[in-house]
Coordinates of C-alpha atoms and ligand atoms in Angstrom, one line a residue:
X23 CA 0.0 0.0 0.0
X24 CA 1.4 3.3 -1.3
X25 CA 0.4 6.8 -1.4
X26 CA 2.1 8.7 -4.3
X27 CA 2.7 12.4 -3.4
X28 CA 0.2 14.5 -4.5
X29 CA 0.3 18.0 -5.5
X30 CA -1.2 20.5 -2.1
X31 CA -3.8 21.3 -4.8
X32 CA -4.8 17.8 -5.0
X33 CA -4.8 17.0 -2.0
X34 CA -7.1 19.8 -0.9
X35 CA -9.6 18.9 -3.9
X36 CA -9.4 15.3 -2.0
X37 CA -9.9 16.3 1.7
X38 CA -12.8 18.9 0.1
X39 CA -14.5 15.7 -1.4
X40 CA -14.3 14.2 2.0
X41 CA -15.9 16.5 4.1
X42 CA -13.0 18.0 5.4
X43 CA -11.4 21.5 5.4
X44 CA -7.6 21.3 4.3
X45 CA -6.8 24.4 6.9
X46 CA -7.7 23.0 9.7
X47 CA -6.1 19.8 10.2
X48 CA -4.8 19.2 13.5
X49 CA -0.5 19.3 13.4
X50 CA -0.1 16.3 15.9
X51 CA -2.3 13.5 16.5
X52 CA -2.2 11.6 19.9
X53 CA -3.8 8.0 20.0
X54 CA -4.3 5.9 23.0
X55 CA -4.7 2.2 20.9
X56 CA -6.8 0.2 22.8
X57 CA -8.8 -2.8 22.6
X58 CA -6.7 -5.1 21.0
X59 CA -6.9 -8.4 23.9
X60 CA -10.5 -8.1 23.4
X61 CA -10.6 -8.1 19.6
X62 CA -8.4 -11.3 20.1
X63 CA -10.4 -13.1 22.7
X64 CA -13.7 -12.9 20.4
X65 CA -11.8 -14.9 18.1
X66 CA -11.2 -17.1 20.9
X67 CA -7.1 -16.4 20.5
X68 CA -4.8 -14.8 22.9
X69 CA -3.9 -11.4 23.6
X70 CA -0.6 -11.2 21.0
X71 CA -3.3 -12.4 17.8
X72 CA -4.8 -8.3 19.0
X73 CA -1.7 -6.4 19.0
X74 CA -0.1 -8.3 16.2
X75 CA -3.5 -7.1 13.7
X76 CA -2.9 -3.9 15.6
X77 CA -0.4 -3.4 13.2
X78 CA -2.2 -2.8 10.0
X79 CA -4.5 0.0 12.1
X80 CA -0.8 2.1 12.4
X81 CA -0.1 1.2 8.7
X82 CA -4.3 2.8 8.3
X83 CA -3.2 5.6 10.4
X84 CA 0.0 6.9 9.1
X85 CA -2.0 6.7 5.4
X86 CA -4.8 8.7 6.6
X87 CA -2.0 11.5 8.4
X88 CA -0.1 11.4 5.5
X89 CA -3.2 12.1 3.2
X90 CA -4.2 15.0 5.2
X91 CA -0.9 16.8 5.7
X92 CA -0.9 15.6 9.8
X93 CA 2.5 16.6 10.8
X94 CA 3.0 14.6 13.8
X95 CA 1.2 11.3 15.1
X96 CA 2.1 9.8 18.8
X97 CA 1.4 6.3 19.5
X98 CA 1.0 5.1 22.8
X99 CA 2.1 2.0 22.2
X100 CA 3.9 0.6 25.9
X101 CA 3.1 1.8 29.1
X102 CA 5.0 1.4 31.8
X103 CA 2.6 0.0 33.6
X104 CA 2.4 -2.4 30.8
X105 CA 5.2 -4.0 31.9
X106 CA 3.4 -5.6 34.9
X107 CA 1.5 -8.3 31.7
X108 CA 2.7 -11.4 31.6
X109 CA 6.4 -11.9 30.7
X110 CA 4.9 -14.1 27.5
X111 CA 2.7 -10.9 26.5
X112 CA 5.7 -8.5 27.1
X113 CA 8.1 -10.6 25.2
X114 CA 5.6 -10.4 22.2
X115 CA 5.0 -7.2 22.1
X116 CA 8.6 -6.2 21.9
X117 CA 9.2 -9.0 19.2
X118 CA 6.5 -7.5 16.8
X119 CA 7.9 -3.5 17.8
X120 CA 11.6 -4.7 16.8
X121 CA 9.8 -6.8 13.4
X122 CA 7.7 -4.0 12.5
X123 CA 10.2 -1.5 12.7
X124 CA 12.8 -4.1 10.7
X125 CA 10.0 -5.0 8.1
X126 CA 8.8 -1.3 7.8
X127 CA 11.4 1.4 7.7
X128 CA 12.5 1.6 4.4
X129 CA 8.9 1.3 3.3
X130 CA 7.9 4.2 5.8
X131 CA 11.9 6.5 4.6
X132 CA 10.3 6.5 1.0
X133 CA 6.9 8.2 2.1
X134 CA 8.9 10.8 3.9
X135 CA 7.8 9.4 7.6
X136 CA 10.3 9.4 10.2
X137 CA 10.1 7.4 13.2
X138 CA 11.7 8.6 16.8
X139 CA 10.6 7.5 20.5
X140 CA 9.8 8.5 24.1
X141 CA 9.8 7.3 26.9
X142 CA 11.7 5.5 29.2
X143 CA 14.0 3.3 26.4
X144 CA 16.4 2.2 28.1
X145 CA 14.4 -0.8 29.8
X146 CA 13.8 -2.0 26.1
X147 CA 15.1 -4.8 25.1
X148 CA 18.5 -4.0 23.4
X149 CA 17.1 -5.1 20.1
X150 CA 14.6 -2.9 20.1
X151 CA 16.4 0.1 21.2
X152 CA 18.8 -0.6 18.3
X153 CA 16.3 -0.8 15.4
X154 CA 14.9 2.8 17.2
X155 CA 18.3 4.3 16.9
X156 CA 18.6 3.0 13.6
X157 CA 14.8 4.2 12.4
X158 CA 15.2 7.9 13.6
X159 CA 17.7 8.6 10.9
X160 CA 14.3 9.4 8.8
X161 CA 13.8 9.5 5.0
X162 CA 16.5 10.8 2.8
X163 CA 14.6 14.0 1.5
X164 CA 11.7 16.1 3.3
X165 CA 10.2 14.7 6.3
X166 CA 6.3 14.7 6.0
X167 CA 5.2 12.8 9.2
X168 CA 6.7 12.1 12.3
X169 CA 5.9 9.4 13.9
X170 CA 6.4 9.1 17.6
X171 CA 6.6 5.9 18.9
X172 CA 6.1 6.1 23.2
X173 CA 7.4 2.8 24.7
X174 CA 8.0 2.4 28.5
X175 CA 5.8 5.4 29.1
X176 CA 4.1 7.5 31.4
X177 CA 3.2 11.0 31.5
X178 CA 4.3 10.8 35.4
X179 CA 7.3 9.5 34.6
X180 CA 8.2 11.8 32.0
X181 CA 7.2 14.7 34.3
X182 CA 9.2 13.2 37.5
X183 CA 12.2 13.3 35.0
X184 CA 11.4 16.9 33.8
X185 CA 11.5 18.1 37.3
X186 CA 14.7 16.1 38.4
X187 CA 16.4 17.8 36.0
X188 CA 15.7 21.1 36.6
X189 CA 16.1 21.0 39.5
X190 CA 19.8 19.5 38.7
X191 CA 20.2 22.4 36.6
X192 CA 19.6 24.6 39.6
X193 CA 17.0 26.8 38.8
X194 CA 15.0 29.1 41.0
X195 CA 11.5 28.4 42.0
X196 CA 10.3 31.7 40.4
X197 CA 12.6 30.9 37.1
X198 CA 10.5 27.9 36.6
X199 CA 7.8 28.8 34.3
X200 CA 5.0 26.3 32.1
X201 CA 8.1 26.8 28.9
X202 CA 10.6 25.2 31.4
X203 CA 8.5 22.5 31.5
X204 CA 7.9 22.0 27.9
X205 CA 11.5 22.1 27.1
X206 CA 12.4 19.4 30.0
X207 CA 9.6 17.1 29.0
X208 CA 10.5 14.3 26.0
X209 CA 8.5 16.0 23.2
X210 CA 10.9 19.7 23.9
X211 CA 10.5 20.1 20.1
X212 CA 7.0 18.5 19.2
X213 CA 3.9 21.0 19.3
X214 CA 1.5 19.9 21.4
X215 CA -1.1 17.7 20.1
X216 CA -4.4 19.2 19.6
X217 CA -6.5 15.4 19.1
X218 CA -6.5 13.1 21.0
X219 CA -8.0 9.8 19.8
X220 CA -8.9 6.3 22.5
X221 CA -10.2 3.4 20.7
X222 CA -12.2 0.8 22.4
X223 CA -15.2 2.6 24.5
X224 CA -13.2 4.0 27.4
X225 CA -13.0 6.8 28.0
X226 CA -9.4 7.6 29.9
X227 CA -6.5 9.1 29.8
X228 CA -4.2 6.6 31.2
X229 CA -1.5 8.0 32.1
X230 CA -0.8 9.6 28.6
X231 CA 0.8 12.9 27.6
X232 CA -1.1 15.0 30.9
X233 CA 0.4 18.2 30.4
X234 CA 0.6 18.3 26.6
X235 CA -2.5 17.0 26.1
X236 CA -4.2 20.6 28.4
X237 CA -6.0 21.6 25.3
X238 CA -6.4 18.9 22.8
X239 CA -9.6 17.8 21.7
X240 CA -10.4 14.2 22.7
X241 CA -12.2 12.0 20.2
X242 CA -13.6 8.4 22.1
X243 CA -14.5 5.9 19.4
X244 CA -15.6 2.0 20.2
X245 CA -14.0 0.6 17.4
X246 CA -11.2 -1.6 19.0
X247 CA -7.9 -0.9 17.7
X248 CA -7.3 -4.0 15.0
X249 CA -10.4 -2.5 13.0
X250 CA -9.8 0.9 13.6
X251 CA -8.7 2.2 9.9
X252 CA -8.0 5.2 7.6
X253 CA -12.2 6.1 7.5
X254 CA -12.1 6.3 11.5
X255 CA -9.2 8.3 11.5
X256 CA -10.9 11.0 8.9
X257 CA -13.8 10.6 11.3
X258 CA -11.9 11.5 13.8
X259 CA -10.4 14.8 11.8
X260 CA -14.3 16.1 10.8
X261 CA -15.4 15.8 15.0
X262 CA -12.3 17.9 15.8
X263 CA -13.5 20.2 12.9
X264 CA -16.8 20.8 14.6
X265 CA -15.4 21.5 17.7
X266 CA -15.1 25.2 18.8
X267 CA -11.7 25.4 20.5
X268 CA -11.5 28.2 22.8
X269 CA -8.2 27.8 25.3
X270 CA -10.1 29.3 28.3
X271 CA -12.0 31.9 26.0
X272 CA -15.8 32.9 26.0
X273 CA -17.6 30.9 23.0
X274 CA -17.2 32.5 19.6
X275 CA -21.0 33.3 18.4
X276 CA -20.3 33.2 14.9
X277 CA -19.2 29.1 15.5
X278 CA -21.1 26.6 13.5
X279 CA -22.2 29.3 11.5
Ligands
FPP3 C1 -3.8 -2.0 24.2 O1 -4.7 -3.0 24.0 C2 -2.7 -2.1 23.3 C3 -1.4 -2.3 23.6 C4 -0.9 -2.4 25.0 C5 -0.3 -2.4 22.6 C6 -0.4 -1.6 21.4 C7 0.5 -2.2 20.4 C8 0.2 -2.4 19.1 C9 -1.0 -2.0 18.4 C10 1.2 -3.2 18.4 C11 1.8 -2.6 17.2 C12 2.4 -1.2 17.4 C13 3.4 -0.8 16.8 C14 3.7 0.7 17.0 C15 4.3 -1.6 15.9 P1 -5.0 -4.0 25.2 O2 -4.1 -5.1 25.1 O3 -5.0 -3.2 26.5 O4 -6.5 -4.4 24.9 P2 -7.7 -4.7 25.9 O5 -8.0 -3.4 26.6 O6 -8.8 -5.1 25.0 O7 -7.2 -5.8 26.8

């Protein structure tokens, strides 16, 4: 599956067709996938047959981002508290990271995605930290899409390390400010995202992104994550559209207009 680059012209004629304004497509994408163990066990298989289908619904994903100029997509794909599974889960899941990442990256360098993590990586297997490493190099030209990859994370954790380092650095109380923050925390040069997408019918945070995610728009959906594909994610796109984002602001009476 290929998407040949398409003129912006194009492209905007496309997203038009689809019900969806071209200049207002969120930069960075946030999805919690979800719902992947269940998916298996209606099929009466185990938890690995979910995450391993999982992987065609990121393959749908980066499509649909790259088709609507998405700059940024973040993945939670390993929590930390994911490491408390069973070892034969855990194992699995890193096994499929390190062969999707081997299988994929040339595929993903020639559509101008580039692939870079956060979290907490060095508890990854050493495998799977070298085929990161190796990933994040990106495509040879332009970069379209990043795609961010969080593995062994937490938004506490990230915080906890934000903090311990500034304070390292020895600041002041006062000279801490929210862009001290930003810069400490593990996506210093990402914009924040402004849609957040959960698959699966719950409707939580988990732990995911909790400062950069202060003014996103969340978008619930219960498709489980091994059918969620590129029409969901435009779905997702038109309900942010709708949405009249206001940052702490009185409502705009012209919205919806
Ligand atoms: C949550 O479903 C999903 C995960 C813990 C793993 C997500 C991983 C993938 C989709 C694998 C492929 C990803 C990449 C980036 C190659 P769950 O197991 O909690 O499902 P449940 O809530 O139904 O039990």
């Amino acid at each position: 599956m290929t998407t040949p680059r398409i003129s912006l012209k194009e492209r905007e004629r496309l997203l038009r067709a689809a019900g969806i304004d071209p200049h207002r497509i969120p930069e960075h994408v946030a999805i919690i996938m979800d719902g992947n163990g269940r998916w298996a066990k209606r099929r009466g298989e185990a938890r690995v047959f979910g995450h391993a289908h999982g992987v065609e619904s990121v393959r749908n994903v980066v499509e649909a981002a790259l088709e609507c100029g998405v700059r940024v997509v973040t993945l939670y794909a390993f929590s930390t508290e994911n490491w408390n599974r069973p070892k034969e889960e855990v194992d699995a899941l890193m096994d499929l990271l390190v062969k999707t990442l081997v299988d994929e990256a040339v595929e993903l360098g020639s559509k101008g995605v580039r692939l870079r993590a956060i979290g907490d990586l060095t508890s990854l297997p050493q495998a799977c930290q070298e085929e990161l490493e190796r990933a994040k190099k990106g495509p040879e030209g332009e970069v379209l899409l990043d795609v961010v990859l969080a593995l062994s994370y937490s938004a506490k954790w990230e915080m906890v390390e934000a903090i311990r380092q500034i304070m390292r650095e020895g600041l002041s109380p006062e000279q801490v400010l929210p862009s001290t923050i930003d810069k400490h925390l593990q996506t210093a040069d990402l914009p924040d995202p402004e849609l957040m997408i959960r698959t699966s019918g719950e409707h939580r945070i988990s732990n995911f992104m909790l400062w950069q995610l202060a003014y996103a728009e969340f978008h619930f959906t219960s498709v489980l994550w091994p059918d969620f594909r590129k029409k969901h994610f435009m779905d997702a796109i038109r309900d942010f559209q709708h949405r009249e984002r206001r940052f702490g602001a009185l409502p705009n009476p012209n919205h919806g207009r």
